[in-house]
Amino acid sequence: TNPIQAPNGVTIREAILKTGNIIFALTNKINAPIPGYFEVPEMTSGGVPFTYSFTVPPESVVPLWTSGPIDLSGYELNSNSNTLTFRYYAYLPDGTRVKIPNQTSGFANVYVTFLDLKFSYVEGYWGFQEYQLIRDTIEININQTELVGDVQVKNPKVTMRVSNSWGFPTRGKIKYLSFIGKNGEEIPLQSSVFVDSAVDFNYPSWAANEVGQTKYTDIFLDETNSNIADIFNAQPTRLIYEVDGISNALLDPNLIGFLTDSSTIKLQMRVELLLEGSAKNFGAEQTLDLNFGDYGDLDTAKFEQVEFKLVTENGTPVSAAIQLYFLDDAGIAIDSLFTGGTTILMEAAPINSEGIATGSTRTENFIPMSIARFDRVRRAKQAFLKTSFSTAQGGTIPVKLLATDEATVKMGLKVKTKY
């Protein structure tokens, strides 16, 4: 007999092998062939216990006989005592059953070896055990347009979702949970949600026949139960966490649990931000692809007049100064759309008494350009759009920026030729 290797406190009563092999080896000290078979009564396929027949030649022919790898894929292990039994039947030529003697040194002459066992399903009793889960990092990219400026986040809401398909109760013990601010500072999460820095994860139940299902645990954080507002006003760039697990934390002696080869515990994070407050010179930068079409190669001697048309449609409650730079292949600015340090103003959308945009404001601007300047800028493949937002009255009127607010900038080209 041999114990099934399992974590401390865990008793395996059923397991299904996904892949793996078993090898038998036997030394024959008798000068005659020894027929027989091996069996493992706790290992079955289709309800039939595992057996393997053999005939071992005399030692003078083969010093050590081996069965070679025997595929165990799909076999099921069942044991009430967390052990497997390996039994062999060996016979003399006259049919007398014999026991293979040990070597004179005391070492056995019969061997059993498992190779590369992998399980698709394991079932049993999960005792109280603490184990390491993972230390990982979640990257946070709130300002996808490289926003700069001073805007305060009001009452952010964060949902931390744990998805769990481990089939036994697991208590997450939080060892480390900190956000990293934009300047590299560490900001530990402080919250009354976690009792003794732990949270119990929902899990699929073996008793409820939920094998293969995933259960979710949602942890809600806001300014009433955590310092999450301070964290997001520091513009965090990533979350670093380390969690250990405790199985069967309630010490249920009758608990039957399971694991499959696809069982996982994952952490996801959803952030809901309401940007509310006044803003001054709150900027955004974006690179756009350019294509001047036929005018990119046409002889400029045929040009009489060049004019750009810039149209803005602003559904945000902020106005914006706009400048556009034409970039060469190396990303160096060739020229700008507006000269002399001037910009155009994208007018803010109308707002209601709560500072929420109620419509969209369209602005059209026509920008003439000399033929010589256009000859330079038409080589550009990209344009760099730079905007600087402000709320009304020099950034003193509070407004609300919502995820549905949009601002669109469109540019066209009008060229008049001589003939």
Coordinates of C-alpha atoms in Angstrom, one line a residue, residues 93-416:
P93 CA 5.7 -23.2 -14.1
D94 CA 3.6 -25.8 -12.1
G95 CA 1.1 -23.1 -11.0
T96 CA 2.4 -22.5 -7.5
R97 CA 2.0 -18.9 -6.4
V98 CA 5.3 -17.5 -5.2
K99 CA 6.6 -14.3 -3.5
I100 CA 9.6 -12.7 -5.2
P101 CA 12.3 -12.6 -2.5
N102 CA 14.1 -9.4 -1.7
Q103 CA 17.8 -9.0 -2.7
T104 CA 20.4 -10.1 -0.2
S105 CA 21.0 -6.4 0.5
G106 CA 17.4 -6.1 1.6
F107 CA 16.2 -4.0 -1.4
A108 CA 13.1 -5.2 -3.1
N109 CA 13.0 -7.1 -6.5
V110 CA 9.6 -5.7 -7.4
Y111 CA 9.1 -2.0 -8.2
V112 CA 6.1 0.3 -9.2
T113 CA 6.7 3.7 -10.6
F114 CA 4.3 6.5 -11.7
L115 CA 5.4 9.0 -14.4
D116 CA 4.0 12.4 -15.1
L117 CA 0.6 12.0 -13.5
K118 CA -1.9 14.8 -14.3
F119 CA -5.4 14.8 -13.0
S120 CA -8.5 16.3 -14.6
Y121 CA -10.6 15.9 -11.4
V122 CA -9.9 15.4 -7.7
E123 CA -12.5 15.0 -5.0
G124 CA -12.1 14.6 -1.3
Y125 CA -12.0 16.3 2.1
W126 CA -10.2 19.6 2.2
G127 CA -8.9 20.3 5.7
F128 CA -7.8 23.6 7.2
Q129 CA -4.7 24.6 5.3
E130 CA -3.0 27.9 4.5
Y131 CA -1.3 28.1 1.1
Q132 CA 0.1 30.7 -1.2
L133 CA -2.1 31.9 -4.1
I134 CA -0.4 34.6 -6.0
R135 CA 1.3 38.0 -6.1
D136 CA 0.4 39.9 -9.2
T137 CA 0.0 43.4 -10.7
I138 CA -2.9 44.9 -12.5
E139 CA -2.0 47.8 -14.8
I140 CA -4.3 50.8 -14.6
N141 CA -4.6 53.2 -17.6
I142 CA -7.3 55.8 -16.8
N143 CA -5.9 58.6 -18.9
Q144 CA -5.6 56.9 -22.3
T145 CA -5.1 60.2 -24.0
E146 CA -2.3 61.3 -21.7
L147 CA -4.5 63.8 -19.9
V148 CA -2.7 66.5 -17.9
G149 CA -4.0 69.1 -15.6
D150 CA -5.8 69.3 -12.2
V151 CA -9.1 67.5 -12.0
Q152 CA -10.4 65.9 -8.8
V153 CA -12.2 62.5 -8.8
K154 CA -15.4 62.6 -6.8
N155 CA -16.5 59.5 -5.0
P156 CA -14.9 56.8 -7.3
K157 CA -16.5 53.4 -7.1
V158 CA -14.4 50.3 -7.4
T159 CA -15.7 46.7 -7.8
M160 CA -13.1 44.0 -7.1
R161 CA -14.5 40.7 -8.5
V162 CA -13.1 37.4 -7.5
S163 CA -14.1 34.6 -9.9
N164 CA -13.6 31.2 -8.3
S165 CA -14.1 27.7 -9.7
W166 CA -12.3 25.9 -6.9
G167 CA -14.9 23.5 -5.4
F168 CA -14.2 24.1 -1.7
P169 CA -14.4 27.2 0.6
T170 CA -11.4 29.5 0.3
R171 CA -10.7 32.5 2.5
G172 CA -8.6 35.1 0.9
K173 CA -6.0 36.4 3.3
I174 CA -4.7 39.7 2.0
K175 CA -1.0 40.0 2.7
Y176 CA -0.4 43.0 0.4
L177 CA -2.7 45.4 -1.4
S178 CA -1.4 48.7 -2.6
F179 CA -1.8 51.1 -5.5
I180 CA 1.2 52.9 -7.1
G181 CA 0.7 56.5 -7.9
K182 CA 1.8 58.3 -11.1
N183 CA 4.9 59.5 -9.3
G184 CA 5.8 56.1 -8.0
E185 CA 4.5 56.5 -4.5
E186 CA 2.9 53.6 -2.7
I187 CA -0.6 54.0 -1.4
P188 CA -1.9 51.1 0.6
L189 CA -5.7 50.4 0.3
Q190 CA -7.4 50.9 3.6
S191 CA -11.0 49.6 3.9
S192 CA -13.5 48.5 6.5
V193 CA -14.8 45.9 4.0
F194 CA -12.0 43.4 4.8
V195 CA -12.4 41.9 8.3
D196 CA -9.0 41.0 9.7
S197 CA -7.6 41.6 6.2
A198 CA -9.6 38.6 4.8
V199 CA -12.6 37.8 2.7
D200 CA -14.4 34.5 2.1
F201 CA -14.8 33.7 -1.6
N202 CA -18.0 32.2 -3.0
Y203 CA -17.4 28.7 -4.5
P204 CA -19.1 26.0 -6.5
S205 CA -20.5 23.3 -4.2
W206 CA -19.9 19.6 -4.7
A207 CA -23.1 18.9 -2.6
A208 CA -25.1 21.1 -5.0
N209 CA -23.7 19.4 -8.1
E210 CA -21.9 22.6 -9.2
V211 CA -18.7 21.0 -10.6
G212 CA -17.4 23.1 -13.5
Q213 CA -19.3 26.2 -12.5
T214 CA -17.7 29.6 -11.5
K215 CA -18.9 31.6 -8.6
Y216 CA -18.2 35.3 -8.1
T217 CA -17.5 37.5 -5.0
D218 CA -17.9 41.2 -5.5
I219 CA -16.1 43.6 -3.2
F220 CA -17.5 47.2 -3.4
L221 CA -15.2 50.1 -2.4
D222 CA -16.2 53.8 -2.3
E223 CA -15.4 56.8 -0.2
T224 CA -17.6 55.7 2.6
N225 CA -15.7 52.4 3.3
S226 CA -12.2 53.1 2.1
N227 CA -9.5 55.6 1.0
I228 CA -10.2 54.9 -2.6
A229 CA -10.9 58.5 -3.4
D230 CA -7.5 59.6 -2.2
I231 CA -6.0 56.8 -4.2
F232 CA -7.6 57.7 -7.5
N233 CA -6.9 61.4 -7.1
A234 CA -3.2 60.4 -7.0
Q235 CA -3.8 58.9 -10.5
P236 CA -2.6 55.4 -9.8
T237 CA -0.9 53.5 -12.6
R238 CA -1.1 49.9 -11.1
L239 CA -2.4 47.8 -8.4
I240 CA -0.1 45.2 -6.7
Y241 CA -1.6 42.5 -4.6
E242 CA -0.6 39.4 -2.8
V243 CA -3.2 37.0 -1.4
D244 CA -2.9 33.7 0.4
G245 CA -5.7 31.2 0.7
I246 CA -7.1 29.3 3.7
S247 CA -9.1 26.2 2.9
N248 CA -12.0 25.1 5.0
A249 CA -11.5 28.1 7.4
L250 CA -14.8 27.2 9.2
L251 CA -13.3 23.7 10.0
D252 CA -16.3 21.8 8.7
P253 CA -15.5 18.1 9.3
N254 CA -18.1 16.9 6.7
L255 CA -16.9 19.1 3.8
I256 CA -16.4 17.3 0.5
G257 CA -14.7 19.5 -2.1
F258 CA -13.2 19.2 -5.6
L259 CA -10.7 20.6 -8.1
T260 CA -10.6 20.2 -11.9
D261 CA -7.7 20.8 -14.2
S262 CA -9.4 24.1 -15.3
S263 CA -10.2 25.4 -11.8
T264 CA -8.9 28.9 -11.3
I265 CA -9.2 31.9 -8.9
K266 CA -8.9 35.3 -10.7
L267 CA -9.1 38.9 -9.6
Q268 CA -10.6 41.6 -11.8
M269 CA -11.2 45.3 -11.1
R270 CA -13.9 47.6 -12.4
V271 CA -13.5 51.4 -11.8
E272 CA -16.3 53.9 -12.1
L273 CA -15.1 57.5 -12.0
L274 CA -17.1 60.7 -11.9
L275 CA -14.8 63.6 -12.8
E276 CA -16.4 66.6 -11.1
G277 CA -14.9 69.9 -10.4
S278 CA -13.4 72.9 -12.1
A279 CA -10.5 72.6 -14.5
K280 CA -7.9 74.9 -16.0
N281 CA -5.5 73.9 -18.8
F282 CA -6.6 70.3 -18.5
G283 CA -5.0 68.9 -21.6
A284 CA -5.1 66.0 -24.0
E285 CA -2.8 65.0 -26.7
Q286 CA -3.4 62.7 -29.6
T287 CA -1.5 61.6 -32.8
L288 CA -3.5 61.4 -36.0
D289 CA -2.7 59.8 -39.4
L290 CA -2.7 62.1 -42.4
N291 CA -3.2 61.5 -46.1
F292 CA -3.1 64.4 -48.6
G293 CA -4.0 62.2 -51.5
D294 CA -3.2 63.6 -55.0
Y295 CA -2.1 66.9 -53.5
G296 CA 0.8 65.2 -51.8
D297 CA 2.7 64.9 -55.1
L298 CA 1.1 67.5 -57.4
D299 CA 3.4 70.3 -58.7
T300 CA 2.9 73.3 -56.4
A301 CA 3.3 75.6 -59.4
K302 CA -0.2 74.7 -60.3
F303 CA -1.5 75.8 -56.9
E304 CA -3.2 79.1 -56.5
Q305 CA -4.7 78.9 -53.0
V306 CA -4.7 76.4 -50.1
E307 CA -7.1 76.4 -47.2
F308 CA -7.7 74.0 -44.3
K309 CA -11.1 73.6 -42.7
L310 CA -11.3 72.6 -39.1
V311 CA -14.6 71.5 -37.6
T312 CA -15.1 70.7 -33.9
E313 CA -18.2 69.1 -32.4
N314 CA -18.0 69.4 -28.6
G315 CA -20.4 67.5 -26.4
T316 CA -18.3 68.1 -23.2
P317 CA -19.0 70.9 -20.7
V318 CA -15.6 72.4 -21.3
S319 CA -14.1 74.6 -23.9
A320 CA -10.7 73.9 -25.4
A321 CA -7.9 75.7 -27.1
I322 CA -6.6 73.6 -30.0
Q323 CA -3.3 73.5 -31.9
L324 CA -2.3 71.0 -34.5
Y325 CA 1.3 70.2 -35.5
F326 CA 2.4 68.4 -38.7
L327 CA 5.1 65.7 -38.0
D328 CA 7.7 64.3 -40.3
D329 CA 8.7 60.6 -40.5
A330 CA 10.9 61.1 -37.4
G331 CA 8.1 62.6 -35.4
I332 CA 9.6 66.1 -35.6
A333 CA 7.2 69.0 -36.0
I334 CA 7.5 70.5 -39.5
D335 CA 5.0 73.3 -39.0
S336 CA 1.8 74.0 -37.1
L337 CA -1.7 74.7 -38.4
F338 CA -1.9 78.0 -36.6
T339 CA 1.1 80.4 -36.5
G340 CA 2.3 83.0 -34.1
G341 CA 1.4 81.0 -31.0
T342 CA -2.3 81.4 -31.7
T343 CA -4.9 78.6 -31.3
I344 CA -8.6 78.2 -32.0
L345 CA -11.3 77.8 -29.3
M346 CA -13.6 74.8 -29.3
E347 CA -16.7 76.2 -27.5
A348 CA -18.1 74.2 -24.6
A349 CA -21.4 72.4 -24.9
P350 CA -24.4 73.9 -23.1
I351 CA -24.9 72.6 -19.5
N352 CA -27.7 72.3 -17.1
S353 CA -27.8 73.5 -13.4
E354 CA -25.9 70.3 -12.4
G355 CA -22.9 71.0 -14.7
I356 CA -23.9 68.2 -17.1
A357 CA -23.7 68.8 -20.9
T358 CA -27.1 68.8 -22.5
G359 CA -26.1 69.0 -26.2
S360 CA -23.2 69.7 -28.6
T361 CA -21.6 72.9 -29.9
R362 CA -20.3 72.9 -33.5
T363 CA -17.5 75.3 -34.5
E364 CA -16.1 75.8 -38.0
N365 CA -12.7 77.5 -38.7
F366 CA -11.1 78.2 -42.1
I367 CA -7.3 78.5 -42.0
P368 CA -5.5 79.8 -45.2
M369 CA -2.0 78.6 -45.8
S370 CA 0.7 79.9 -48.1
I371 CA 1.8 77.6 -51.0
A372 CA 5.4 77.5 -49.6
R373 CA 4.2 76.4 -46.1
F374 CA 1.8 73.8 -47.7
D375 CA 4.7 72.4 -49.7
R376 CA 6.4 71.6 -46.4
V377 CA 3.5 70.2 -44.4
R378 CA 2.1 68.0 -47.2
R379 CA 5.1 65.7 -46.6
A380 CA 3.7 64.9 -43.1
K381 CA 2.3 61.5 -42.5
Q382 CA 0.9 62.4 -39.0
A383 CA -0.5 65.3 -37.1
F384 CA -0.1 65.9 -33.4
L385 CA -3.3 67.4 -31.9
K386 CA -2.9 69.3 -28.6
T387 CA -5.8 70.6 -26.6
S388 CA -6.1 72.5 -23.4
F389 CA -9.5 72.3 -21.7
S390 CA -11.0 74.8 -19.2
T391 CA -14.4 75.1 -17.6
A392 CA -16.4 78.3 -17.9
Q393 CA -15.1 81.6 -16.5
G394 CA -11.4 80.7 -16.5
G395 CA -11.9 77.3 -15.0
T396 CA -13.9 78.3 -12.0
I397 CA -17.3 76.8 -12.8
P398 CA -17.7 73.1 -11.6
V399 CA -18.9 70.7 -14.3
K400 CA -19.3 66.9 -14.6
L401 CA -17.4 64.9 -17.2
L402 CA -19.2 61.7 -18.1
A403 CA -18.1 58.6 -20.0
T404 CA -20.7 59.5 -22.7
D405 CA -19.3 62.9 -23.3
E406 CA -17.5 63.2 -26.7
A407 CA -15.6 65.8 -28.6
T408 CA -14.8 65.3 -32.3
V409 CA -12.2 67.2 -34.4
K410 CA -12.4 66.9 -38.2
M411 CA -10.1 68.5 -40.7
G412 CA -10.5 69.0 -44.5
L413 CA -8.3 70.5 -47.3
K414 CA -9.4 72.8 -50.1
V415 CA -7.0 73.5 -52.9
K416 CA -7.6 75.9 -55.8

